[in-house]
């Protein structure tokens, strides 16, 4: 196959995976206009349109999807074989892409990477912040991070963090003006800060336990976000009650800026796990990273 054809296919695959010329061009290290020109050349040579372009999105045509599904796995296999050659090196090397929530990155992954990366200069780690539950195979991630109960049964997983509780918090002034909830059911009468999770398709129901029985409360309020840190900021401004991982709120509770309520009803959530499809696909670099992230009680 001529080198030009290989380059054209790599360009097409990058756009097909990113569904965006700007992001694909950045990954390939070329300009957006140059990438667009290469893809058009491929379409012209094949005599068929592979991509549908609009001002907002890029999608695959039927022919494009067929080419992507037929050719993409072969290039993935080539990448895997090249990565496998790192076993012959004196030290692990390679690129690793992980998707995780902002909370998992900040509190679990990043502190461990600070120790791991200086000792492994040939390993590059890309962290993609997502609060939804991505399909790591389709999105070409090497691994993902979820709470243990959310990991699919067909995935291999390694615990990387301890179990942890959530905390309902608000400012002292909020409670002075609105009263203190004594039971999770009381939250329906409060201004609560909702959190929208893409995977759930709507607002997340706040979950509690009462004598071993699970309670799910659909709260209402003026504000909603898609991450815990903005919810805490809104709570600090006195705009309602937030339900966030305990470690996010503890510094503010310790300094008296926030007050915690309903602690007796807050269960411990199954801690974060790193998950991935198959041990057979694990490069030495990935194996080293898994060991570095592993939770040791």
Coordinates of C-alpha atoms in Angstrom, one line a residue:
X1 CA 0.0 0.0 0.0
X2 CA 1.4 3.4 -0.9
X3 CA 2.5 5.6 2.0
X4 CA 0.0 8.3 0.9
X5 CA -2.9 5.8 1.3
X6 CA -1.8 4.9 4.8
X7 CA -1.6 8.5 5.8
X8 CA -5.0 9.2 4.3
X9 CA -6.5 6.3 6.2
X10 CA -4.9 7.5 9.5
X11 CA -6.3 11.0 8.9
X12 CA -9.8 9.6 8.2
X13 CA -9.6 7.3 11.3
X14 CA -8.6 10.2 13.5
X15 CA -11.6 12.3 12.4
X16 CA -14.0 9.3 12.7
X17 CA -12.9 8.7 16.3
X18 CA -13.0 12.3 17.4
X19 CA -16.0 13.3 15.3
X20 CA -14.3 16.7 15.1
X21 CA -11.7 18.0 12.7
X22 CA -10.2 20.4 15.3
X23 CA -9.6 17.7 17.9
X24 CA -8.4 15.2 15.3
X25 CA -5.9 17.8 13.8
X26 CA -4.5 18.5 17.3
X27 CA -4.0 14.8 17.9
X28 CA -2.2 14.4 14.6
X29 CA -0.2 17.6 15.0
X30 CA -1.4 19.1 11.7
X31 CA -3.6 22.1 10.8
X32 CA -7.4 21.6 10.5
X33 CA -7.3 22.8 6.9
X34 CA -4.6 20.3 6.0
X35 CA -6.5 17.4 7.6
X36 CA -9.7 18.4 5.8
X37 CA -7.7 18.4 2.5
X38 CA -6.3 14.9 3.1
X39 CA -9.7 13.5 3.9
X40 CA -11.2 15.1 0.8
X41 CA -8.4 13.6 -1.3
X42 CA -9.3 10.1 0.1
X43 CA -13.0 10.6 -0.7
X44 CA -12.1 11.7 -4.2
X45 CA -9.8 8.8 -4.8
X46 CA -12.5 6.3 -3.6
X47 CA -15.3 8.2 -5.4
X48 CA -17.6 8.2 -2.4
X49 CA -18.3 10.4 0.6
X50 CA -17.1 9.1 3.9
X51 CA -18.1 12.0 6.2
X52 CA -21.1 14.3 6.6
X53 CA -19.9 17.7 7.7
X54 CA -21.9 20.5 9.2
X55 CA -20.9 23.7 11.1
X56 CA -21.5 21.9 14.4
X57 CA -20.7 18.2 13.9
X58 CA -19.0 15.5 11.8
X59 CA -20.6 12.2 11.3
X60 CA -19.9 9.0 9.3
X61 CA -21.8 8.1 6.2
X62 CA -22.8 4.5 5.6
X63 CA -19.6 4.0 3.6
X64 CA -17.6 5.8 6.2
X65 CA -18.9 3.6 9.0
X66 CA -18.1 0.5 6.9
X67 CA -14.5 1.7 6.3
X68 CA -14.1 2.7 9.9
X69 CA -15.3 -0.7 11.2
X70 CA -13.3 -2.6 8.6
X71 CA -9.9 -0.8 8.7
X72 CA -9.8 0.6 12.3
X73 CA -9.3 -2.7 14.1
X74 CA -6.3 -3.5 11.9
X75 CA -4.6 -0.2 12.8
X76 CA -5.4 -0.9 16.5
X77 CA -3.7 -4.3 16.2
X78 CA -0.6 -2.6 14.7
X79 CA -0.5 -0.2 17.6
X80 CA -0.9 -3.0 20.1
X81 CA 2.0 -4.9 18.5
X82 CA 4.2 -1.8 18.6
X83 CA 3.3 -1.3 22.2
X84 CA 4.2 -4.9 22.9
X85 CA 7.7 -4.3 21.7
X86 CA 8.2 -2.2 24.8
X87 CA 8.6 -5.4 26.7
X88 CA 12.1 -5.6 25.2
X89 CA 13.0 -2.2 26.7
X90 CA 14.8 -1.8 30.0
X91 CA 11.9 0.2 31.4
X92 CA 8.2 0.5 30.5
X93 CA 7.2 3.0 27.9
X94 CA 4.0 4.0 26.1
X95 CA 0.9 6.2 26.0
X96 CA -2.0 5.5 28.3
X97 CA -5.5 7.1 28.1
X98 CA -7.7 7.0 31.1
X99 CA -11.2 8.5 31.5
X100 CA -12.3 9.4 35.1
X101 CA -14.5 11.9 37.0
X102 CA -13.0 15.1 38.2
X103 CA -13.3 13.9 41.8
X104 CA -11.5 10.6 41.1
X105 CA -8.7 12.5 39.3
X106 CA -8.2 15.1 42.0
X107 CA -8.4 12.8 45.1
X108 CA -7.3 9.4 44.0
X109 CA -5.4 9.4 40.7
X110 CA -3.4 12.6 40.8
X111 CA -1.7 12.1 44.2
X112 CA -0.4 8.7 43.0
X113 CA 0.7 10.0 39.5
X114 CA 2.8 12.6 41.2
X115 CA 4.9 9.8 42.6
X116 CA 4.6 7.5 39.6
X117 CA 5.5 9.8 36.7
X118 CA 9.0 11.0 37.8
X119 CA 10.1 7.4 38.2
X120 CA 8.7 6.4 34.7
X121 CA 9.8 9.1 32.3
X122 CA 8.9 7.0 29.2
X123 CA 5.3 6.6 30.2
X124 CA 2.8 9.3 29.1
X125 CA -0.6 9.5 30.7
X126 CA -3.6 11.3 29.3
X127 CA -6.5 11.9 31.7
X128 CA -9.9 12.7 30.2
X129 CA -12.3 14.2 32.7
X130 CA -15.8 12.8 32.2
X131 CA -18.6 12.4 34.8
X132 CA -20.6 10.0 32.6
X133 CA -19.9 6.3 32.0
X134 CA -18.0 6.2 28.8
X135 CA -17.7 3.1 26.6
X136 CA -13.9 2.8 26.9
X137 CA -13.6 0.3 24.0
X138 CA -15.5 2.5 21.5
X139 CA -13.8 5.6 22.7
X140 CA -10.3 4.0 22.6
X141 CA -9.4 4.5 26.2
X142 CA -7.0 2.1 27.8
X143 CA -9.0 2.2 31.0
X144 CA -11.7 4.0 32.9
X145 CA -12.4 4.8 36.5
X146 CA -15.8 4.2 38.2
X147 CA -17.2 3.4 41.6
X148 CA -17.0 -0.3 42.0
X149 CA -20.8 -0.9 41.7
X150 CA -20.8 0.7 38.3
X151 CA -18.1 -1.5 36.7
X152 CA -19.5 -3.8 34.0
X153 CA -19.2 -7.5 34.8
X154 CA -17.2 -8.3 31.7
X155 CA -14.5 -5.9 32.7
X156 CA -11.4 -6.5 34.7
X157 CA -11.1 -4.1 37.6
X158 CA -8.7 -3.1 40.3
X159 CA -9.6 -1.1 43.4
X160 CA -7.7 2.2 43.5
X161 CA -9.5 4.0 46.4
X162 CA -11.3 3.3 49.7
X163 CA -15.0 3.4 50.2
X164 CA -16.2 6.9 51.0
X165 CA -19.4 8.7 52.1
X166 CA -21.3 11.7 50.6
X167 CA -22.2 14.7 52.7
X168 CA -25.2 17.0 52.7
X169 CA -23.9 20.5 53.4
X170 CA -25.1 24.1 53.6
X171 CA -24.0 27.3 55.2
X172 CA -25.0 28.1 58.8
X173 CA -26.9 31.1 57.5
X174 CA -28.9 28.8 55.1
X175 CA -30.0 26.6 58.0
X176 CA -30.8 29.6 60.2
X177 CA -33.3 30.8 57.5
X178 CA -34.6 27.4 56.4
X179 CA -34.3 25.0 59.3
X180 CA -32.3 21.8 59.6
X181 CA -33.6 18.6 57.9
X182 CA -33.9 15.8 60.4
X183 CA -34.6 13.0 57.8
X184 CA -33.8 12.6 54.1
X185 CA -37.5 13.0 53.3
X186 CA -37.3 16.6 54.7
X187 CA -35.1 17.5 51.7
X188 CA -38.1 17.9 49.4
X189 CA -38.9 21.1 51.3
X190 CA -35.4 22.5 50.8
X191 CA -33.6 24.4 48.0
X192 CA -31.2 21.6 46.9
X193 CA -28.5 21.9 44.3
X194 CA -29.0 19.2 41.7
X195 CA -26.3 17.3 39.7
X196 CA -26.9 16.0 36.2
X197 CA -25.1 12.9 35.2
X198 CA -25.1 12.2 31.4
X199 CA -25.3 8.4 31.9
X200 CA -28.5 8.7 33.9
X201 CA -30.1 11.1 31.4
X202 CA -31.4 13.4 34.1
X203 CA -30.8 14.6 37.6
X204 CA -29.2 12.2 40.0
X205 CA -31.4 11.1 42.9
X206 CA -29.8 11.6 46.3
X207 CA -29.3 8.2 48.0
X208 CA -29.4 7.5 51.7
X209 CA -29.9 4.6 54.1
X210 CA -32.3 4.3 57.0
X211 CA -31.9 1.1 59.1
X212 CA -30.4 -0.7 56.2
X213 CA -33.2 0.4 53.7
X214 CA -32.1 2.4 50.7
X215 CA -33.8 5.8 50.3
X216 CA -33.7 7.7 47.0
X217 CA -34.8 11.4 47.1
X218 CA -35.6 13.4 44.0
X219 CA -34.7 16.9 45.2
X220 CA -35.6 20.3 43.7
X221 CA -33.9 23.6 43.6
X222 CA -32.9 26.6 41.6
X223 CA -29.4 25.3 40.5
X224 CA -27.9 22.3 38.8
X225 CA -24.4 21.4 37.8
X226 CA -22.6 18.4 36.4
X227 CA -19.8 18.2 39.0
X228 CA -19.4 18.4 42.7
X229 CA -17.0 21.3 42.9
X230 CA -19.4 23.8 41.4
X231 CA -22.1 22.5 43.7
X232 CA -19.9 23.1 46.7
X233 CA -19.2 26.7 45.5
X234 CA -22.9 27.3 45.2
X235 CA -23.5 26.0 48.7
X236 CA -20.8 28.2 50.0
X237 CA -22.6 31.2 48.5
X238 CA -25.7 30.2 50.5
X239 CA -27.7 29.2 47.4
X240 CA -28.9 25.8 48.7
X241 CA -27.9 22.4 50.0
X242 CA -25.3 20.2 48.2
X243 CA -24.7 16.5 48.3
X244 CA -21.1 15.8 47.5
X245 CA -18.2 13.4 48.3
X246 CA -17.2 14.0 51.9
X247 CA -13.6 14.9 51.1
X248 CA -14.7 17.7 48.9
X249 CA -16.7 19.3 51.7
X250 CA -14.5 18.5 54.7
X251 CA -12.1 21.5 54.5
X252 CA -15.1 23.9 54.4
X253 CA -16.8 22.1 57.3
X254 CA -13.6 22.2 59.4
X255 CA -13.4 26.0 58.9
X256 CA -17.0 26.5 59.7
X257 CA -18.1 27.7 56.3
X258 CA -20.3 24.7 55.8
X259 CA -22.4 22.6 58.2
X260 CA -23.1 18.9 57.6
X261 CA -26.5 17.4 58.2
X262 CA -28.1 13.9 57.9
X263 CA -24.7 12.2 58.5
X264 CA -26.4 9.2 60.1
X265 CA -28.2 8.5 56.9
X266 CA -25.2 8.8 54.5
X267 CA -24.0 5.4 53.3
X268 CA -20.4 4.6 52.3
X269 CA -20.1 4.2 48.6
X270 CA -18.0 1.5 46.9
X271 CA -14.7 3.1 46.2
X272 CA -13.2 3.9 42.8
X273 CA -12.0 1.1 40.6
X274 CA -9.8 1.2 37.5
X275 CA -11.3 -1.1 34.8
X276 CA -10.2 -2.3 31.4
X277 CA -11.2 -5.0 28.9
X278 CA -8.5 -7.7 29.0
X279 CA -5.2 -8.6 30.7
X280 CA -3.9 -9.8 27.3
X281 CA -4.0 -6.3 26.0
X282 CA -2.1 -4.8 29.0
X283 CA 1.3 -3.3 28.0
X284 CA 4.1 -3.2 30.6
X285 CA 3.4 0.5 30.9
X286 CA -0.2 -0.1 31.7
X287 CA 0.6 -2.9 34.2
X288 CA 3.0 -0.5 36.0
X289 CA 0.3 2.2 36.1
X290 CA -2.3 -0.3 37.5
X291 CA 0.1 -1.3 40.2
X292 CA 0.9 2.3 41.1
X293 CA -2.8 3.2 41.4
X294 CA -3.8 0.1 43.3
X295 CA -5.4 0.8 46.7
X296 CA -3.4 -0.5 49.6
X297 CA -5.5 -0.3 52.8

